[in-house]
Amino acid sequence: MCVAEACENPSRMSELPLAGMRVLEIGGGVAAAFATRFLAGYGADVVRSEGAHGALTGDEEAALLGGKRRIAASDAQLRALALAADALVEDGMPGALAARGLDPLALRAAKPALVITSLTAFGQHGPYANYEATNLVAHAAGGIHSLTGVRTRPPLQNGANQALKLLGMNGFGATLTAYYGAQLQGEGDWLDISAQECAAGMLELYGPKSGLDGVPCPRLGNRTNAVWGLYPASDGYAGVCTLHRQVPALFALIGDPALQEPKFMDPLERIKDDRELGDKVQAWFAPRSKAELVELGAKHKVPIGAVMTPLDLLSNASLNERGFFDEVETPGGRARVPGRMFLGIDWRAGALATPGADTAAVIRDWLGAGGAR
């Protein structure tokens, strides 16, 4: 079902996989907004209470708040709404909910099926629990900084608040899993997820390797090795990520007879001549455009990709054919933002509401005519 069909035919909204799920977002920052963005897209009724911290930019609001209802409610109303919800997602400091009369343990005692997801920098407990952290700090504390950039220069921060969005993505998956568990067993959970542990989980083999021998894995810059890295193309950067079984196809595509020598074909010998091999790969990439390289990779079964600019992504044929982008109505006009992750699962975009616009409707829908004061 396409987004247009869903908007034109409300009766089909019941086909959305999370239709009927109620989610209360007590947020303010990127993490909670990102987590509930996907819950709303897949059909949950997400109600966002504006937080007192971590205000979003206009672009972040357009990208993360579409399809949510936005309220301005008292703490007593929020408690009543929490007990009427299936899940509560929040990204305040540890203890912030309890200070407002919304202690997670008390809420779950009153409603055992409730799922509460707390997204913080360092978790609810431990020596750093009460430390505040920016996206940059979360990257560093989780170890991602140890991998970004070249070893002779300072570490680099990945763009677009990736640490906070990674935290939010883990929050989305964990909330959904616990919600389905509550549907089956009648028992929810209080999920404690930290940005530090989410970032640490992204280190793949480099983190464990450093832990085994006690020597931090050095920053590798744009290349792990000659057949796994980024190279300048004629109009930007492109990359190749070949496993050993794919290396012969890459060498055949490059077409340099010297690459058939045993020193390049043998994986153990190849690393000894990595610089020479990298020069050959770079020389082949340099005169070709990103689009040409991607097309050649697909044709010859070589895993080649391009480093996309925002404009490249907006015009990308594959993303547009998949319906990846949503058109979100905002007070400033229509915005085009990233949308669904998966084809074949119903999704809705939804407009961007103004803060507090839906308070009365939510109180009525979730709590009845009387509501909580």
PDB file of N, CA, C and O in Angstrom, residues 73 109 185 301 315 336 354:
ATOM      1  N   ALA A  73       1.112  18.683  28.231  1.00  0.00           N
ATOM      2  CA  ALA A  73       0.311  18.078  29.286  1.00  0.00           C
ATOM      3  C   ALA A  73       0.987  18.236  30.638  1.00  0.00           C
ATOM      4  O   ALA A  73       2.212  18.372  30.735  1.00  0.00           O
ATOM      5  N   ALA A 109       4.450  -1.331  37.936  1.00  0.00           N
ATOM      6  CA  ALA A 109       3.690  -2.016  38.981  1.00  0.00           C
ATOM      7  C   ALA A 109       2.195  -1.794  38.780  1.00  0.00           C
ATOM      8  O   ALA A 109       1.383  -2.692  39.005  1.00  0.00           O
ATOM      9  N   GLN A 185       2.695 -12.463  26.359  1.00  0.00           N
ATOM     10  CA  GLN A 185       2.829 -12.922  27.734  1.00  0.00           C
ATOM     11  C   GLN A 185       2.152 -12.026  28.762  1.00  0.00           C
ATOM     12  O   GLN A 185       2.047 -12.399  29.937  1.00  0.00           O
ATOM     13  N   LYS A 301      29.615  -8.072 -10.984  1.00  0.00           N
ATOM     14  CA  LYS A 301      29.473  -8.691  -9.669  1.00  0.00           C
ATOM     15  C   LYS A 301      30.650  -8.367  -8.750  1.00  0.00           C
ATOM     16  O   LYS A 301      31.201  -9.232  -8.075  1.00  0.00           O
ATOM     17  N   SER A 315      18.135  12.256  -5.722  1.00  0.00           N
ATOM     18  CA  SER A 315      17.880  11.906  -7.127  1.00  0.00           C
ATOM     19  C   SER A 315      18.179  10.453  -7.429  1.00  0.00           C
ATOM     20  O   SER A 315      18.071  10.028  -8.583  1.00  0.00           O
ATOM     21  N   ARG A 336      10.966  16.885   2.015  1.00  0.00           N
ATOM     22  CA  ARG A 336      11.247  15.523   1.563  1.00  0.00           C
ATOM     23  C   ARG A 336      12.257  14.918   2.528  1.00  0.00           C
ATOM     24  O   ARG A 336      13.369  15.418   2.674  1.00  0.00           O
ATOM     25  N   THR A 354       2.002  21.055  15.038  1.00  0.00           N
ATOM     26  CA  THR A 354       2.656  22.089  15.850  1.00  0.00           C
ATOM     27  C   THR A 354       2.628  21.664  17.315  1.00  0.00           C
ATOM     28  O   THR A 354       1.759  20.887  17.737  1.00  0.00           O
TER      29      THR A 354
END
